[in-house]
Short mmCIF file of C-alpha atoms in Angstrom, two decimals:
data_model
loop_
_atom_site.label_atom_id
_atom_site.label_comp_id
_atom_site.label_asym_id
_atom_site.label_seq_id
_atom_site.Cartn_x
_atom_site.Cartn_y
_atom_site.Cartn_z
CA MET A 1 0.00 0.00 0.00
CA PRO A 2 1.40 3.48 -0.80
CA ASP A 3 3.27 4.90 2.21
CA ARG A 4 3.14 8.63 1.51
CA LEU A 5 0.00 10.16 0.11
CA THR A 6 -0.83 13.67 -1.02
CA SER A 7 -3.04 14.63 1.93
CA SER A 8 -4.62 13.12 5.02
CA SER A 9 -8.11 13.65 3.59
CA ASN A 10 -7.22 11.61 0.52
CA GLU A 11 -5.36 8.85 2.33
CA ARG A 12 -8.35 6.81 3.48
CA ALA A 13 -10.08 6.98 0.10
CA LEU A 14 -6.89 6.04 -1.74
CA ARG A 15 -6.12 3.10 0.50
CA ALA A 16 -9.72 1.91 0.15
CA ALA A 17 -9.40 2.20 -3.65
CA TYR A 18 -6.27 0.04 -3.71
CA ARG A 19 -7.90 -2.50 -1.39
CA HIS A 20 -10.87 -2.65 -3.78
CA CYS A 21 -8.51 -3.40 -6.69
CA ARG A 22 -6.64 -5.99 -4.66
CA ARG A 23 -9.84 -7.84 -3.79
CA ALA A 24 -10.93 -7.76 -7.44
CA VAL A 25 -7.68 -9.36 -8.65
CA ARG A 26 -7.57 -11.96 -5.88
CA ARG A 27 -11.21 -12.97 -6.40
CA ARG A 28 -11.24 -13.10 -10.18
CA ASN A 29 -7.76 -14.33 -11.02
CA PRO A 30 -5.90 -15.93 -8.11
CA VAL A 31 -3.05 -17.12 -10.35
CA GLU A 32 -2.16 -13.65 -11.61
CA TYR A 33 -2.65 -12.27 -8.11
CA ALA A 34 -0.12 -14.79 -6.80
CA VAL A 35 2.39 -13.64 -9.42
CA MET A 36 1.85 -9.99 -8.45
CA GLN A 37 2.55 -10.85 -4.82
CA LEU A 38 6.01 -12.09 -5.81
CA THR A 39 6.98 -8.65 -7.11
CA PRO A 40 8.50 -5.94 -4.90
CA PRO A 41 5.99 -4.83 -2.21
CA ALA A 42 6.15 -1.19 -3.30
CA LEU A 43 4.88 -2.14 -6.76
CA ARG A 44 2.03 -4.45 -5.85
CA PRO A 45 -0.66 -1.75 -5.50
CA ALA A 46 0.23 -0.50 -8.98
CA TRP A 47 -0.26 -3.99 -10.44
CA TRP A 48 -3.61 -4.32 -8.69
CA ALA A 49 -4.77 -0.96 -10.05
CA MET A 50 -3.68 -1.65 -13.62
CA TRP A 51 -5.27 -5.12 -13.66
CA ALA A 52 -8.52 -3.88 -12.11
CA ALA A 53 -8.75 -0.97 -14.59
CA PHE A 54 -8.38 -3.23 -17.61
CA ALA A 55 -10.87 -5.70 -16.13
CA ALA A 56 -13.40 -2.91 -15.51
CA ALA A 57 -13.12 -1.68 -19.11
CA ASP A 58 -13.29 -5.25 -20.43
CA ASP A 59 -16.44 -5.92 -18.39
CA ILE A 60 -18.11 -2.90 -19.99
CA ALA A 61 -17.12 -4.05 -23.48
CA ASP A 62 -18.41 -7.58 -22.78
CA ASP A 63 -21.62 -6.74 -20.90
CA PRO A 64 -24.22 -9.18 -22.31
CA GLY A 65 -27.07 -7.08 -20.92
CA ALA A 66 -26.36 -4.12 -23.23
CA ASP A 67 -26.38 -3.75 -26.98
CA ARG A 68 -23.34 -2.72 -29.00
CA ALA A 69 -24.13 0.99 -29.05
CA GLU A 70 -24.72 1.10 -25.30
CA ARG A 71 -21.50 -0.78 -24.55
CA ALA A 72 -19.51 1.51 -26.81
CA ALA A 73 -21.03 4.62 -25.21
CA ARG A 74 -20.37 3.36 -21.68
CA LEU A 75 -16.77 2.48 -22.48
CA HIS A 76 -16.21 5.88 -24.10
CA ALA A 77 -17.68 7.58 -21.03
CA TRP A 78 -15.48 5.51 -18.71
CA THR A 79 -12.28 6.41 -20.55
CA THR A 80 -13.33 10.08 -20.80
CA TRP A 81 -13.91 10.19 -17.05
CA LEU A 82 -10.48 8.59 -16.58
CA ASP A 83 -8.85 11.43 -18.52
CA SER A 84 -10.76 13.98 -16.45
CA ASP A 85 -9.85 12.20 -13.22
CA LEU A 86 -6.18 12.21 -14.17
CA ALA A 87 -6.28 15.96 -14.70
CA GLY A 88 -7.84 16.44 -11.26
CA GLY A 89 -5.67 13.90 -9.48
CA ARG A 90 -8.50 11.80 -8.02
CA SER A 91 -11.75 10.01 -8.84
CA ASP A 92 -14.99 9.00 -7.18
CA ASP A 93 -14.66 5.55 -8.80
CA PRO A 94 -12.29 3.35 -6.73
CA VAL A 95 -10.68 1.64 -9.73
CA ARG A 96 -10.03 4.89 -11.58
CA HIS A 97 -8.89 6.54 -8.35
CA ALA A 98 -6.24 3.85 -7.83
CA LEU A 99 -5.17 3.95 -11.49
CA VAL A 100 -4.89 7.75 -11.47
CA ASP A 101 -2.65 7.57 -8.42
CA THR A 102 -0.56 4.82 -10.02
CA VAL A 103 -0.12 6.76 -13.28
CA ARG A 104 0.91 9.93 -11.43
CA ARG A 105 3.00 8.20 -8.79
CA TRP A 106 5.07 6.20 -11.28
CA ASP A 107 5.03 8.55 -14.30
CA LEU A 108 3.21 6.09 -16.54
CA ASP A 109 1.83 7.02 -19.95
CA LEU A 110 -1.95 6.88 -19.91
CA GLY A 111 -1.93 7.37 -23.68
CA THR A 112 -0.28 3.97 -24.07
CA LEU A 113 -2.99 2.34 -21.97
CA HIS A 114 -5.64 4.05 -24.09
CA ARG A 115 -4.58 1.87 -27.02
CA SER A 116 -5.97 -1.19 -25.27
CA PHE A 117 -9.20 0.70 -24.55
CA THR A 118 -9.43 1.50 -28.25
CA THR A 119 -9.13 -2.22 -29.05
CA LEU A 120 -11.83 -3.00 -26.49
CA ALA A 121 -14.09 -0.36 -28.06
CA ALA A 122 -13.80 -2.17 -31.38
CA ASP A 123 -14.72 -5.40 -29.58
CA THR A 124 -18.12 -4.14 -28.41
CA GLY A 125 -19.62 -5.51 -31.63
CA GLY A 126 -18.23 -8.98 -31.01
CA ARG A 127 -14.93 -10.70 -31.75
CA GLU A 128 -14.28 -13.31 -34.40
CA PHE A 129 -10.95 -14.54 -35.75
CA ALA A 130 -10.42 -16.51 -38.93
CA THR A 131 -6.76 -17.40 -38.31
CA TRP A 132 -4.20 -17.61 -35.54
CA ALA A 133 -2.50 -14.55 -37.04
CA GLN A 134 -5.66 -12.46 -36.58
CA TRP A 135 -6.10 -13.81 -33.06
CA SER A 136 -2.49 -13.01 -32.16
CA SER A 137 -2.79 -9.50 -33.58
CA TRP A 138 -5.87 -8.90 -31.42
CA VAL A 139 -4.11 -10.26 -28.31
CA ARG A 140 -1.22 -7.86 -28.83
CA GLY A 141 -3.51 -4.91 -29.44
CA THR A 142 -5.33 -5.63 -26.20
CA ASN A 143 -2.41 -6.53 -23.95
CA HIS A 144 0.77 -5.07 -25.43
CA SER A 145 0.30 -1.57 -23.99
CA TRP A 146 -0.18 -2.95 -20.49
CA ALA A 147 2.99 -5.01 -20.81
CA VAL A 148 4.90 -1.93 -21.99
CA GLU A 149 3.69 0.19 -19.09
CA GLY A 150 4.47 -2.68 -16.73
CA LEU A 151 8.09 -2.53 -17.91
CA HIS A 152 8.04 1.26 -17.47
CA LEU A 153 6.74 0.80 -13.94
CA LEU A 154 9.61 -1.55 -13.14
CA ALA A 155 12.14 0.81 -14.71
CA HIS A 156 10.86 3.81 -12.71
CA ALA A 157 11.27 1.70 -9.57
CA GLY A 158 14.86 0.89 -10.50
CA VAL A 159 14.12 -2.63 -11.79
CA HIS A 160 15.59 -2.75 -15.28
CA ILE A 161 14.55 -5.68 -17.45
CA PRO A 162 16.82 -6.30 -20.44
CA LEU A 163 15.03 -7.03 -23.71
CA TRP A 164 16.78 -8.47 -26.77
CA LEU A 165 15.75 -7.67 -30.33
CA ASP A 166 16.52 -11.21 -31.47
CA ARG A 167 13.91 -12.50 -29.01
CA THR A 168 11.05 -10.28 -30.18
CA GLU A 169 9.05 -13.13 -31.66
CA SER A 170 9.66 -15.23 -28.55
CA TYR A 171 8.26 -12.47 -26.35
CA ARG A 172 5.19 -12.25 -28.57
CA ARG A 173 4.62 -15.98 -28.48
CA TYR A 174 4.99 -16.03 -24.72
CA LEU A 175 2.29 -13.36 -24.38
CA ASP A 176 0.13 -15.41 -26.77
CA GLY A 177 0.67 -18.41 -24.50
CA LEU A 178 -0.42 -16.45 -21.44
CA TYR A 179 -3.58 -15.24 -23.14
CA LEU A 180 -4.46 -18.62 -24.66
CA THR A 181 -4.16 -20.11 -21.16
CA ASP A 182 -6.49 -17.42 -19.82
CA THR A 183 -8.93 -18.06 -22.67
CA LEU A 184 -9.07 -21.79 -22.01
CA ALA A 185 -9.36 -21.39 -18.23
CA ASP A 186 -12.21 -18.89 -18.65
CA LEU A 187 -13.93 -20.73 -21.49
CA GLY A 188 -17.13 -21.19 -19.50
CA ASP A 189 -17.46 -17.47 -18.72
CA ASP A 190 -16.92 -16.53 -22.37
CA LEU A 191 -19.46 -19.10 -23.58
CA SER A 192 -22.04 -17.76 -21.09
CA ARG A 193 -21.73 -14.39 -22.88
CA GLY A 194 -22.03 -16.03 -26.29
CA GLU A 195 -18.33 -15.59 -27.10
CA LEU A 196 -15.84 -18.16 -28.33
CA LEU A 197 -12.46 -16.44 -28.49
CA LEU A 198 -10.67 -19.01 -30.63
CA PRO A 199 -9.72 -18.77 -34.33
CA ALA A 200 -11.95 -20.47 -36.87
CA ASP A 201 -9.12 -22.49 -38.41
CA ALA A 202 -8.39 -24.12 -35.02
CA LEU A 203 -12.06 -24.99 -34.53
CA ALA A 204 -12.36 -26.33 -38.07
CA SER A 205 -9.67 -28.92 -37.40
CA PHE A 206 -12.04 -30.64 -34.96
CA PRO A 207 -15.41 -31.10 -36.73
CA GLY A 208 -18.39 -30.55 -34.47
CA ALA A 209 -16.36 -29.01 -31.63
CA GLU A 210 -17.59 -25.46 -32.21
CA ASP A 211 -21.27 -26.45 -32.19
CA ASP A 212 -20.74 -28.60 -29.08
CA LEU A 213 -18.98 -25.77 -27.27
CA ARG A 214 -21.71 -23.26 -28.04
CA ALA A 215 -24.30 -25.78 -26.86
CA GLY A 216 -22.35 -26.43 -23.64
CA ARG A 217 -21.63 -30.08 -24.48
CA TYR A 218 -18.32 -31.65 -23.51
CA THR A 219 -17.84 -34.22 -26.26
CA PRO A 220 -14.80 -36.16 -27.53
CA ALA A 221 -14.35 -33.48 -30.22
CA VAL A 222 -14.26 -30.76 -27.54
CA ARG A 223 -11.87 -32.84 -25.44
CA ASP A 224 -9.50 -33.29 -28.39
CA LEU A 225 -9.70 -29.57 -29.26
CA VAL A 226 -8.90 -28.57 -25.68
CA SER A 227 -5.99 -31.01 -25.54
CA HIS A 228 -4.61 -29.61 -28.79
CA LEU A 229 -4.90 -26.03 -27.56
CA THR A 230 -3.32 -26.69 -24.17
CA GLY A 231 -0.41 -28.31 -26.02
CA ARG A 232 -0.04 -25.21 -28.18
CA ALA A 233 -0.11 -22.94 -25.12
CA ARG A 234 2.52 -25.07 -23.36
CA HIS A 235 4.77 -24.83 -26.43
CA TRP A 236 4.50 -21.03 -26.40
CA LEU A 237 5.08 -20.76 -22.64
CA HIS A 238 7.98 -23.19 -22.39
CA GLN A 239 10.81 -20.92 -23.53
CA PRO A 240 13.57 -21.25 -20.91
CA GLU A 241 15.91 -19.17 -23.07
CA LEU A 242 13.89 -16.08 -22.08
CA LEU A 243 15.36 -16.42 -18.58
CA GLY A 244 18.83 -15.71 -19.94
CA GLY A 245 20.15 -12.30 -18.90
CA LEU A 246 17.38 -11.56 -16.41
CA PRO A 247 18.39 -10.27 -12.96
CA PRO A 248 17.83 -12.82 -10.16
CA GLY A 249 14.61 -11.32 -8.77
CA PRO A 250 12.77 -10.94 -12.09
CA ALA A 251 14.04 -14.37 -13.14
CA VAL A 252 12.40 -15.94 -10.07
CA VAL A 253 9.09 -14.19 -10.80
CA PHE A 254 9.18 -15.06 -14.51
CA ASP A 255 9.91 -18.71 -13.79
CA ALA A 256 7.21 -18.93 -11.11
CA ALA A 257 4.65 -17.27 -13.40
CA THR A 258 5.44 -19.74 -16.18
CA ARG A 259 5.08 -22.71 -13.83
CA LEU A 260 1.76 -21.37 -12.50
CA PHE A 261 0.34 -20.95 -16.00
CA LEU A 262 1.53 -24.43 -16.96
CA ALA A 263 -0.22 -25.75 -13.86
CA ARG A 264 -3.32 -23.88 -14.98
CA LEU A 265 -3.16 -25.73 -18.30
CA ASP A 266 -2.92 -29.02 -16.39
CA ALA A 267 -6.07 -28.03 -14.50
CA VAL A 268 -7.82 -27.27 -17.79
CA ASP A 269 -6.98 -30.73 -19.12
CA ALA A 270 -8.21 -32.34 -15.91
CA ALA A 271 -11.41 -30.30 -15.62
CA GLY A 272 -13.46 -32.30 -18.09
CA GLY A 273 -17.01 -31.03 -18.48
CA LYS A 274 -16.58 -28.53 -15.63
CA LEU A 275 -14.43 -26.49 -17.98
CA LEU A 276 -17.55 -25.29 -19.81
CA HIS A 277 -19.30 -24.06 -16.68
CA GLN A 278 -16.75 -22.53 -14.29
CA PRO A 279 -13.28 -20.92 -14.33
CA THR A 280 -10.38 -23.31 -13.91
CA VAL A 281 -7.52 -22.68 -11.49
CA PRO A 282 -4.82 -24.92 -10.01
CA SER A 283 -5.57 -26.30 -6.56
CA ARG A 284 -4.38 -24.46 -3.46
CA VAL A 285 -1.88 -27.25 -2.81
CA THR A 286 -0.43 -26.90 -6.30
CA ARG A 287 -0.20 -23.13 -5.99
CA TRP A 288 1.50 -23.42 -2.60
CA ARG A 289 3.97 -26.02 -3.92
CA LEU A 290 5.00 -23.69 -6.75
CA LEU A 291 4.92 -20.43 -4.82
CA ALA A 292 6.71 -21.46 -1.62
CA PRO A 293 10.18 -21.74 -3.22
CA ALA A 294 9.65 -18.50 -5.17
CA ARG A 295 8.64 -16.64 -2.01
CA ALA A 296 11.72 -17.93 -0.22
CA GLN A 297 13.98 -16.87 -3.08
CA THR A 298 12.52 -13.39 -3.32
CA ALA A 299 12.76 -13.00 0.48
CA LEU A 300 16.42 -14.00 0.27
CA ALA A 301 17.03 -11.39 -2.42
CA ARG A 302 15.38 -8.79 -0.20
CA ARG A 303 17.71 -9.59 2.70
CA LEU A 304 20.97 -9.95 0.81
CA LEU A 305 20.69 -6.99 -1.55
CA SER A 306 20.21 -3.59 0.04
CA CYS A 307 19.27 -0.28 -1.55
CA PRO A 308 16.60 2.33 -0.66
CA VAL A 309 13.07 1.78 -1.87
CA ASP A 310 11.69 4.10 -4.50
CA HIS A 311 8.35 4.91 -2.83
CA ARG A 312 7.06 7.76 -4.94
CA THR A 313 4.70 10.50 -3.90
CA PRO A 314 2.51 11.80 -6.75
CA PRO A 315 2.39 15.54 -7.43
CA PRO A 316 -0.49 17.42 -5.78
CA PRO A 317 -3.58 17.78 -7.99
CA ALA A 318 -4.33 21.18 -9.42
CA GLU A 319 -6.62 23.29 -7.23
CA SER A 320 -8.47 24.54 -10.28
CA ARG A 321 -8.42 24.27 -14.05
CA GLY A 322 -6.15 27.32 -14.23
CA THR A 323 -3.54 25.91 -11.86
CA VAL A 324 -0.38 24.48 -13.37
CA VAL A 325 1.39 21.77 -11.39
CA VAL A 326 5.11 21.59 -12.03
CA GLU A 327 6.13 17.97 -11.64
CA SER A 328 9.87 18.26 -12.16
CA GLY A 329 12.46 18.53 -9.43
CA PRO A 330 15.97 19.96 -9.81
CA VAL A 331 17.47 19.53 -13.25
CA THR A 332 20.30 17.01 -13.24
CA SER A 333 22.60 15.69 -15.92
CA PRO A 334 21.67 12.37 -17.56
CA PRO A 335 23.97 9.37 -16.99
CA PRO A 336 26.90 9.26 -19.43
CA HIS A 337 26.57 7.11 -22.52
CA PRO A 338 28.66 3.89 -22.32
CA SER A 339 30.55 4.92 -25.45
CA GLY A 340 31.62 8.20 -23.87
CA ALA A 341 29.81 10.28 -26.53
CA ARG A 342 28.49 13.61 -25.32
CA PRO A 343 25.48 15.57 -26.69
CA ARG A 344 26.09 18.88 -28.41
CA PRO A 345 25.41 21.70 -25.90
CA SER A 346 22.39 23.90 -26.53
CA PRO A 347 22.69 27.70 -26.15
CA ARG A 348 21.18 28.86 -22.87
CA ALA A 349 19.00 31.34 -24.76
CA ASN A 350 17.21 28.44 -26.45
CA CYS A 351 16.33 26.74 -23.16
CA PRO A 352 12.91 27.45 -21.63
CA ALA A 353 12.75 28.98 -18.19
CA THR A 354 11.89 26.59 -15.37
CA SER A 355 10.49 27.04 -11.92
CA ARG A 356 10.93 24.93 -8.81
CA SER A 357 8.00 23.32 -7.08
CA SER A 358 7.55 21.99 -3.58
CA TRP A 359 7.54 18.48 -5.05
CA THR A 360 11.32 18.05 -4.92
CA ALA A 361 13.41 15.07 -5.75
CA THR A 362 13.51 14.13 -2.07
CA ALA A 363 9.73 14.39 -1.73
CA ALA A 364 9.36 12.29 -4.82
CA GLY A 365 11.16 9.48 -3.07
CA ARG A 366 13.75 9.06 -5.81
CA PRO A 367 16.70 6.76 -5.08
CA SER A 368 19.77 8.05 -3.33
CA ALA A 369 22.99 8.75 -5.19
CA ALA A 370 24.36 5.40 -4.06
CA CYS A 371 21.33 3.56 -5.40
CA ARG A 372 21.52 5.46 -8.70
CA ALA A 373 25.15 4.41 -8.97
CA VAL A 374 24.16 0.76 -8.51
CA THR A 375 21.44 1.17 -11.13
CA ALA A 376 23.84 2.80 -13.58
CA THR A 377 26.38 0.00 -13.26
CA ALA A 378 23.66 -2.55 -14.02
CA ARG A 379 22.89 -1.02 -17.40
CA GLY A 380 24.60 -2.33 -20.48
CA PRO A 381 24.01 -4.20 -23.70
CA ARG A 382 23.72 -7.57 -21.92
CA PRO A 383 23.89 -7.26 -18.14
CA SER A 384 24.75 -10.40 -16.25
CA ALA A 385 22.51 -11.67 -13.47
CA LYS A 386 25.04 -10.52 -10.86
CA SER A 387 25.38 -6.97 -12.18
CA SER A 388 21.60 -6.57 -12.53
CA ALA A 389 20.70 -7.60 -8.99
CA GLY A 390 21.02 -4.17 -7.41
CA PRO A 391 18.04 -2.41 -9.04
CA TRP A 392 15.75 -5.34 -8.24
CA SER A 393 16.64 -5.14 -4.57
CA SER A 394 15.97 -1.39 -4.55
CA ALA A 395 12.27 -2.07 -4.96
CA PHE A 396 12.26 -5.15 -2.76
CA ARG A 397 13.03 -3.42 0.48
CA THR A 398 10.06 -2.38 2.62
#
């Protein structure tokens, strides 16, 4: 839960908003909630808020009790209110209130998140995919922006995740594997809304399976289709090479998340006819067996690696529409480029005038000089696990 809030009057409402988001994640998706709880404590409220915001928008787009025009209008209103709430620094809606605080606290780009809302708006008329390529394109349009802002969130907290260009397709397939697992585990919920979020060419390979699914019948054709799809999802998720180059903390979380989603696929295969009527999750015993070692490893990282936590305080909201909030602290030089190259200086006359605000670098909770030095040494074209451990620990400490 955020430690330093903008005012005492806002503290109770903000904490209640984050608790609302936390309950929503834990109730609706215990597997993803378990993964979030492995991340640094300072970041967990942000994950809850981002997940709950996307779920709220998705619920509007999928509401079976409203027609297409009504769903589109409600989603447009929700995103418009979000923009207005961000300008004011707070919201009467608990999910938007938590997301607004998260965006401001961690300097996230709401415009990036809007891209997923745009994809959801197009989905209000229903979703159908002829091929896996169309399905994959839709998955990326819906989820890519949230993954990007998740990486930005980690970077702002001092947790730098190296990404390699030669693994781009692997990253995409891994995200496809996550979403296909979600789709299969939530197949019953989707069918209850009249949706079948699978490509037509996959359904056509198993004659009769589509009709049986829509009728709620678990037949041998449905069983074979599900088995085929869980195998595909496992193939996309099982990419141990993606662990290479990750710092120790993120590597533990990534590995645990993969194991949890693979266990979810096992539960899908074992669910039988229940798959068409209720969400499928691994048993508590299975989750505990997979999470216990990961929790121990992340706790060990927290104890062995020390660096101040980057608990950020968001800037105060504007008192009125005419008030300008300056969100920058003292101007400092950027870290030197590894090659030693220096930017060409700009004439002072060309630089805009700046003013200082009460929201200084210290109030913002930015890392100390020592922590920034650790972070800087961890950057490079291919940081090793040892050199990248410092930034992870900076967000682990409580």
